[in-house]
Amino acid sequence: MLRLRSQLQAKKLPPDLVTLIDTIAIAGKDIAFRLQQGAMSGVLGSAEKENVQGETQKKLDVISNDLLKTYLLESNTVRGIASEEEENIVAGHDHAKYLVAFDPLDGSSNIDINSMIGTIFSILHAPTTETVSQADFLQPGRNQCAAGYILYGPSVMLALTTGNGVQMYTLDQRIGEFLLTTDHVVIGKDTQEFAINMSNQRSWAVPMQNYVNDLLAGSEGPRGKNYNMRWVAAMVADVHRILCRGGLFAYPWDNREPKTPGKLRLMYEANPMGMLVEQAGGSAWTDVGPILDIQPETIHQRVPVILGSINEVTACVGYHKNN
Ligand code: AFP
């Protein structure tokens, strides 16, 4: 099985991009090690402080963010970083070619129950100007040169796209290397599985409520088939399932927080996952258009997300168009 670095080199990617992806993989291995130590090294529980999103951070949110920051800022391939856990961007090396946006530990509520979590990243071209600013990060998801996640589950896995399909790698703990285990990930067009937090149903827009009601009606309803439901409470794990066996994932618009039209972050979650899903033959939309076409307004912007098997996403979006 091919090692990550050899596989990236074989694809003839720019050497700096190969180094950068390798750096993220090294950070992921370090994070995986801390996670595996769990309660033995005192890393579980709350950090007793809030991040810029107003969420209480877990100790491992802070540790993972610090690790990624350190590895990335040491790399002379990184011009700047934006993290879900940081209020502002942090400048890296002058003349470096790439910007990295990341969610260091997605699904933090799963940390203390030893359930699946992950690191999500998005790589953009850096500007050629002398200074780097927040505005340089505000590029539509279509501009991403690479995107992926590292899933910390029973195996540690890396899902990656550099704009030419999606590959999956599995960490071989004996040699400390990510090895290519799936070369060409394809999401089936149809599905009978959906992932959504049903407890928010009363707060969704009417079209989303109607769509999910029709799924729940099963073979006797207008969709004419029975659906199953899954929810891991970590987007990284729910999207991983969709890359493996199809499905629909949605974190739709809801009216719980009038100022935020969705829970998920465009730059750290929706864009990288949107690129992975599209590259695997699926579809990634908000309620009104493709996620990757959104022009970001701020680095911490939130958006509604509907992604997965193309025919199911089209059906869901259709409810929004017709209402
Ligand atoms: P945290 O990393 O802040 O816990 O949030 C994870 C997440 O943004 C996303 O990964 C999940 O899909 C979603 O939140 C789960 O949220 P709820 O289960 O609370 O609705």
Short mmCIF file of C-alpha atoms and ligand atoms in Angstrom, two decimals:
data_model
loop_
_atom_site.label_atom_id
_atom_site.label_comp_id
_atom_site.label_asym_id
_atom_site.label_seq_id
_atom_site.Cartn_x
_atom_site.Cartn_y
_atom_site.Cartn_z
CA MET A 1 0.00 0.00 0.00
CA LEU A 2 1.26 3.46 -0.92
CA ARG A 3 2.32 5.91 1.77
CA LEU A 4 0.63 9.32 1.76
CA ARG A 5 3.71 11.26 0.70
CA SER A 6 4.60 8.85 -2.12
CA GLN A 7 1.01 8.94 -3.39
CA LEU A 8 0.94 12.75 -3.40
CA GLN A 9 4.29 12.90 -5.17
CA ALA A 10 3.06 10.38 -7.76
CA LYS A 11 0.16 12.76 -8.51
CA LYS A 12 2.76 15.42 -9.39
CA LEU A 13 1.29 17.97 -6.99
CA PRO A 14 3.34 21.09 -6.24
CA PRO A 15 6.07 20.08 -3.73
CA ASP A 16 4.96 22.73 -1.22
CA LEU A 17 1.41 21.36 -1.26
CA VAL A 18 2.75 17.85 -0.65
CA THR A 19 4.79 19.14 2.31
CA LEU A 20 1.80 21.02 3.69
CA ILE A 21 -0.55 18.02 3.53
CA ASP A 22 2.17 15.90 5.10
CA THR A 23 2.49 18.47 7.91
CA ILE A 24 -1.25 18.30 8.58
CA ALA A 25 -1.01 14.49 8.64
CA ILE A 26 1.82 14.69 11.21
CA ALA A 27 -0.25 17.03 13.38
CA GLY A 28 -3.15 14.57 13.07
CA LYS A 29 -0.95 11.72 14.29
CA ASP A 30 0.10 13.81 17.28
CA ILE A 31 -3.55 14.67 18.08
CA ALA A 32 -4.50 10.99 17.70
CA PHE A 33 -1.83 10.05 20.22
CA ARG A 34 -3.16 12.55 22.80
CA LEU A 35 -6.71 11.31 22.25
CA GLN A 36 -5.64 7.72 22.79
CA GLN A 37 -4.08 8.66 26.13
CA GLY A 38 -7.51 9.96 27.21
CA ALA A 39 -8.18 10.05 30.92
CA MET A 40 -4.68 8.70 31.66
CA SER A 41 -3.05 11.98 30.70
CA GLY A 42 -5.70 14.30 32.14
CA VAL A 43 -6.74 15.72 28.75
CA LEU A 44 -10.49 15.10 29.08
CA GLY A 45 -13.04 17.62 30.34
CA SER A 46 -13.64 21.31 29.97
CA ALA A 47 -10.94 23.96 29.51
CA GLU A 48 -13.34 26.29 31.36
CA LYS A 49 -13.09 29.02 28.75
CA GLU A 50 -15.08 30.09 25.71
CA ASN A 51 -13.94 30.28 22.09
CA VAL A 52 -14.83 33.05 19.65
CA GLN A 53 -18.05 31.17 18.78
CA GLY A 54 -19.21 31.50 22.40
CA GLU A 55 -18.84 27.75 22.95
CA THR A 56 -17.18 26.30 26.04
CA GLN A 57 -13.92 24.72 24.94
CA LYS A 58 -12.81 21.25 25.93
CA LYS A 59 -9.19 20.78 26.97
CA LEU A 60 -8.64 18.77 23.81
CA ASP A 61 -10.05 21.58 21.63
CA VAL A 62 -7.32 23.81 23.01
CA ILE A 63 -4.58 21.15 22.79
CA SER A 64 -5.49 20.21 19.20
CA ASN A 65 -5.63 23.85 18.13
CA ASP A 66 -2.24 24.56 19.69
CA LEU A 67 -0.68 21.51 18.05
CA LEU A 68 -1.98 22.32 14.59
CA LYS A 69 -1.01 25.95 14.95
CA THR A 70 2.52 25.04 15.98
CA TYR A 71 3.06 22.52 13.19
CA LEU A 72 1.55 24.77 10.53
CA LEU A 73 3.29 27.97 11.54
CA GLU A 74 6.64 26.17 11.61
CA SER A 75 6.14 25.12 7.99
CA ASN A 76 7.46 27.54 5.41
CA THR A 77 4.59 26.52 3.13
CA VAL A 78 2.02 28.38 5.27
CA ARG A 79 1.29 32.06 4.76
CA GLY A 80 -1.50 32.21 7.34
CA ILE A 81 -4.02 30.18 9.29
CA ALA A 82 -7.64 30.64 10.35
CA SER A 83 -8.99 28.38 13.06
CA GLU A 84 -12.48 27.85 14.39
CA GLU A 85 -10.96 28.30 17.84
CA GLU A 86 -9.18 31.62 17.12
CA GLU A 87 -10.80 35.02 16.80
CA ASN A 88 -8.37 36.31 14.18
CA ILE A 89 -6.16 34.85 11.51
CA VAL A 90 -2.51 34.22 12.39
CA ALA A 91 0.22 35.15 9.90
CA GLY A 92 2.81 32.55 8.91
CA HIS A 93 5.81 32.85 6.60
CA ASP A 94 6.26 35.66 4.08
CA HIS A 95 6.10 34.41 0.48
CA ALA A 96 4.64 31.04 1.50
CA LYS A 97 2.11 29.73 -0.99
CA TYR A 98 -0.84 28.53 1.10
CA LEU A 99 -3.51 29.54 3.59
CA VAL A 100 -5.06 26.91 5.86
CA ALA A 101 -8.49 27.12 7.54
CA PHE A 102 -9.30 24.38 10.03
CA ASP A 103 -11.53 23.04 12.75
CA PRO A 104 -8.96 21.37 15.02
CA LEU A 105 -11.42 19.06 16.76
CA ASP A 106 -14.88 18.68 15.28
CA GLY A 107 -17.51 17.00 17.45
CA SER A 108 -16.07 18.07 20.80
CA SER A 109 -19.11 16.86 22.71
CA ASN A 110 -17.96 13.33 21.79
CA ILE A 111 -14.53 13.66 23.44
CA ASP A 112 -15.58 12.72 26.94
CA ILE A 113 -17.66 9.73 25.77
CA ASN A 114 -14.80 8.24 23.70
CA SER A 115 -16.77 8.59 20.49
CA MET A 116 -15.74 9.73 17.01
CA ILE A 117 -14.21 13.17 16.41
CA GLY A 118 -11.98 14.65 13.75
CA THR A 119 -9.85 17.46 12.35
CA ILE A 120 -11.17 19.22 9.23
CA PHE A 121 -8.97 21.37 6.97
CA SER A 122 -9.21 23.54 3.87
CA ILE A 123 -6.20 24.76 1.85
CA LEU A 124 -6.35 27.92 -0.27
CA HIS A 125 -3.79 29.78 -2.37
CA ALA A 126 -2.13 32.66 -0.52
CA PRO A 127 -2.10 36.17 -1.97
CA THR A 128 1.04 37.52 -3.58
CA THR A 129 0.78 40.79 -1.64
CA GLU A 130 3.25 41.67 1.12
CA THR A 131 0.91 41.22 4.04
CA VAL A 132 -1.73 38.62 4.68
CA SER A 133 -5.12 39.65 6.01
CA GLN A 134 -8.48 38.15 6.88
CA ALA A 135 -9.80 39.26 3.47
CA ASP A 136 -7.36 36.86 1.77
CA PHE A 137 -9.20 33.92 3.34
CA LEU A 138 -12.60 35.05 2.05
CA GLN A 139 -12.48 32.96 -1.11
CA PRO A 140 -15.36 30.76 -2.34
CA GLY A 141 -14.94 27.05 -1.64
CA ARG A 142 -14.37 26.44 -5.38
CA ASN A 143 -10.95 28.05 -4.92
CA GLN A 144 -9.77 25.38 -2.47
CA CYS A 145 -6.67 23.58 -3.75
CA ALA A 146 -7.14 20.75 -1.26
CA ALA A 147 -9.48 19.77 1.56
CA GLY A 148 -9.90 16.87 3.91
CA TYR A 149 -10.33 15.53 7.39
CA ILE A 150 -8.63 13.20 9.82
CA LEU A 151 -11.13 10.96 11.59
CA TYR A 152 -10.21 9.67 15.03
CA GLY A 153 -12.30 6.49 15.23
CA PRO A 154 -11.54 2.81 15.71
CA SER A 155 -8.93 3.50 12.99
CA VAL A 156 -7.39 6.89 12.35
CA MET A 157 -8.26 7.81 8.76
CA LEU A 158 -7.43 10.66 6.43
CA ALA A 159 -9.88 11.59 3.65
CA LEU A 160 -8.34 13.92 1.10
CA THR A 161 -9.09 15.67 -2.16
CA THR A 162 -6.67 17.75 -4.18
CA GLY A 163 -9.30 18.38 -6.85
CA ASN A 164 -9.03 15.03 -8.60
CA GLY A 165 -11.33 12.61 -6.74
CA VAL A 166 -11.20 11.57 -3.09
CA GLN A 167 -8.70 9.19 -1.52
CA MET A 168 -8.78 7.59 1.91
CA TYR A 169 -5.75 6.64 3.94
CA THR A 170 -5.57 4.59 7.14
CA LEU A 171 -2.93 5.17 9.80
CA ASP A 172 -0.75 2.11 10.24
CA GLN A 173 0.15 2.55 13.91
CA ARG A 174 3.11 0.14 13.66
CA ILE A 175 5.03 2.33 11.23
CA GLY A 176 3.31 5.66 11.93
CA GLU A 177 2.32 6.21 8.28
CA PHE A 178 -0.96 6.91 6.51
CA LEU A 179 -1.37 4.22 3.81
CA LEU A 180 -3.70 4.51 0.83
CA THR A 181 -6.69 2.22 1.47
CA THR A 182 -9.32 3.59 -0.97
CA ASP A 183 -8.17 5.22 -4.16
CA HIS A 184 -11.44 6.38 -5.63
CA VAL A 185 -14.29 7.19 -3.24
CA VAL A 186 -17.73 7.32 -4.90
CA ILE A 187 -20.98 8.34 -3.20
CA GLY A 188 -23.98 6.43 -4.55
CA LYS A 189 -26.59 8.64 -6.23
CA ASP A 190 -29.54 7.30 -4.20
CA THR A 191 -29.93 6.56 -0.52
CA GLN A 192 -32.39 5.51 2.17
CA GLU A 193 -30.42 7.00 5.06
CA PHE A 194 -30.40 10.52 6.49
CA ALA A 195 -28.59 12.31 9.31
CA ILE A 196 -30.15 15.31 11.02
CA ASN A 197 -30.67 16.47 14.61
CA MET A 198 -34.42 15.82 14.86
CA SER A 199 -34.69 17.66 18.18
CA ASN A 200 -34.49 20.93 16.21
CA GLN A 201 -37.38 20.08 13.89
CA ARG A 202 -39.79 22.66 15.28
CA SER A 203 -37.23 25.41 14.57
CA TRP A 204 -36.55 24.57 10.90
CA ALA A 205 -38.04 26.37 7.92
CA VAL A 206 -41.30 24.84 6.66
CA PRO A 207 -39.77 23.23 3.50
CA MET A 208 -37.25 21.31 5.63
CA GLN A 209 -40.00 20.19 8.00
CA ASN A 210 -42.06 18.98 5.03
CA TYR A 211 -39.10 17.15 3.50
CA VAL A 212 -38.26 15.28 6.72
CA ASN A 213 -41.94 14.50 7.38
CA ASP A 214 -42.07 12.86 3.95
CA LEU A 215 -38.95 10.79 4.74
CA LEU A 216 -40.53 9.69 8.01
CA ALA A 217 -43.72 8.67 6.19
CA GLY A 218 -41.66 5.87 4.58
CA SER A 219 -42.99 3.61 1.87
CA GLU A 220 -46.54 4.87 2.45
CA GLY A 221 -45.54 8.51 1.93
CA PRO A 222 -44.74 10.51 -1.21
CA ARG A 223 -41.11 9.33 -1.32
CA GLY A 224 -42.28 5.71 -1.55
CA LYS A 225 -39.48 4.10 0.47
CA ASN A 226 -38.46 3.56 4.08
CA TYR A 227 -35.57 5.63 5.44
CA ASN A 228 -33.17 4.94 8.30
CA MET A 229 -31.63 7.66 10.46
CA ARG A 230 -28.12 8.10 11.93
CA TRP A 231 -26.61 10.95 13.99
CA VAL A 232 -23.08 10.92 15.45
CA ALA A 233 -23.10 14.61 16.52
CA ALA A 234 -19.77 15.08 14.76
CA MET A 235 -20.04 16.23 11.15
CA VAL A 236 -16.73 14.58 10.38
CA ALA A 237 -18.11 11.14 11.30
CA ASP A 238 -21.48 11.69 9.60
CA VAL A 239 -19.76 12.80 6.39
CA HIS A 240 -17.35 9.87 6.61
CA ARG A 241 -20.33 7.49 6.66
CA ILE A 242 -21.74 9.26 3.59
CA LEU A 243 -18.42 8.92 1.74
CA CYS A 244 -18.42 5.20 2.63
CA ARG A 245 -22.04 4.24 1.90
CA GLY A 246 -24.02 7.29 0.79
CA GLY A 247 -26.75 9.17 2.63
CA LEU A 248 -27.94 12.69 3.28
CA PHE A 249 -26.56 14.93 6.02
CA ALA A 250 -28.24 18.20 6.92
CA TYR A 251 -27.70 20.91 9.46
CA PRO A 252 -30.37 23.23 8.09
CA TRP A 253 -31.35 26.79 8.75
CA ASP A 254 -33.22 27.13 12.02
CA ASN A 255 -34.61 30.03 14.01
CA ARG A 256 -33.01 29.23 17.37
CA GLU A 257 -30.38 31.97 16.91
CA PRO A 258 -31.80 34.69 14.64
CA LYS A 259 -28.33 36.07 13.86
CA THR A 260 -26.84 32.73 12.69
CA PRO A 261 -28.57 30.99 9.76
CA GLY A 262 -27.19 27.56 10.61
CA LYS A 263 -24.76 25.99 13.06
CA LEU A 264 -21.92 24.90 10.83
CA ARG A 265 -19.03 27.09 9.83
CA LEU A 266 -18.52 27.81 6.12
CA MET A 267 -14.71 28.00 6.08
CA TYR A 268 -13.88 25.19 8.52
CA GLU A 269 -16.70 22.68 7.93
CA ALA A 270 -19.03 23.34 4.99
CA ASN A 271 -16.42 24.24 2.35
CA PRO A 272 -13.94 21.40 2.95
CA MET A 273 -16.72 18.83 3.34
CA GLY A 274 -18.50 20.30 0.31
CA MET A 275 -15.39 19.84 -1.83
CA LEU A 276 -14.89 16.25 -0.63
CA VAL A 277 -18.52 15.37 -1.29
CA GLU A 278 -18.59 16.96 -4.76
CA GLN A 279 -15.30 15.29 -5.66
CA ALA A 280 -16.83 11.94 -4.69
CA GLY A 281 -19.80 12.52 -7.01
CA GLY A 282 -22.21 13.85 -4.38
CA SER A 283 -23.77 17.28 -3.94
CA ALA A 284 -23.40 19.98 -1.28
CA TRP A 285 -25.95 22.80 -0.98
CA THR A 286 -27.34 25.34 1.37
CA ASP A 287 -31.11 25.76 0.97
CA VAL A 288 -30.56 28.12 -1.98
CA GLY A 289 -27.38 27.18 -3.86
CA PRO A 290 -24.15 25.17 -3.95
CA ILE A 291 -22.01 25.68 -0.84
CA LEU A 292 -18.81 26.03 -2.88
CA ASP A 293 -20.19 29.08 -4.70
CA ILE A 294 -20.78 31.14 -1.55
CA GLN A 295 -18.67 34.28 -1.32
CA PRO A 296 -17.63 34.31 2.37
CA GLU A 297 -18.19 37.55 4.25
CA THR A 298 -16.37 36.69 7.49
CA ILE A 299 -14.07 33.84 8.47
CA HIS A 300 -16.45 32.57 11.17
CA GLN A 301 -19.59 32.72 8.99
CA ARG A 302 -22.19 29.97 9.50
CA VAL A 303 -24.35 28.46 6.78
CA PRO A 304 -27.12 25.87 6.42
CA VAL A 305 -25.75 22.59 5.03
CA ILE A 306 -27.43 19.84 2.98
CA LEU A 307 -25.01 17.32 1.47
CA GLY A 308 -24.60 13.74 0.31
CA SER A 309 -26.09 11.47 -2.35
CA ILE A 310 -26.90 13.65 -5.33
CA ASN A 311 -30.50 12.56 -5.97
CA GLU A 312 -31.45 12.94 -2.30
CA VAL A 313 -29.87 16.40 -2.02
CA THR A 314 -31.70 17.41 -5.19
CA ALA A 315 -34.98 16.15 -3.71
CA CYS A 316 -34.41 18.05 -0.46
CA VAL A 317 -33.45 21.28 -2.23
CA GLY A 318 -36.53 20.84 -4.44
CA TYR A 319 -38.79 21.25 -1.39
CA HIS A 320 -37.12 24.63 -0.75
CA LYS A 321 -37.52 25.74 -4.38
CA ASN A 322 -41.20 24.82 -4.46
CA ASN A 323 -42.16 26.59 -1.23
P1 AFP B 1 -18.64 20.90 18.25
O1 AFP B 1 -17.33 20.49 17.64
O2 AFP B 1 -18.61 22.31 18.67
O3 AFP B 1 -19.10 19.96 19.31
O4 AFP B 1 -19.76 20.88 17.14
C1 AFP B 1 -19.86 19.83 16.25
C2 AFP B 1 -20.84 20.24 15.21
O5 AFP B 1 -20.56 21.53 14.77
C3 AFP B 1 -20.90 19.28 14.03
O6 AFP B 1 -19.75 18.52 13.89
C4 AFP B 1 -22.12 18.40 14.31
O7 AFP B 1 -22.75 17.97 13.16
C5 AFP B 1 -22.99 19.30 15.13
O8 AFP B 1 -22.14 20.25 15.76
C6 AFP B 1 -23.74 18.53 16.16
O9 AFP B 1 -24.51 19.40 16.90
P2 AFP B 1 -25.80 18.93 17.73
O10 AFP B 1 -25.81 17.43 17.81
O11 AFP B 1 -25.61 19.60 19.04
O12 AFP B 1 -26.96 19.45 16.98
#
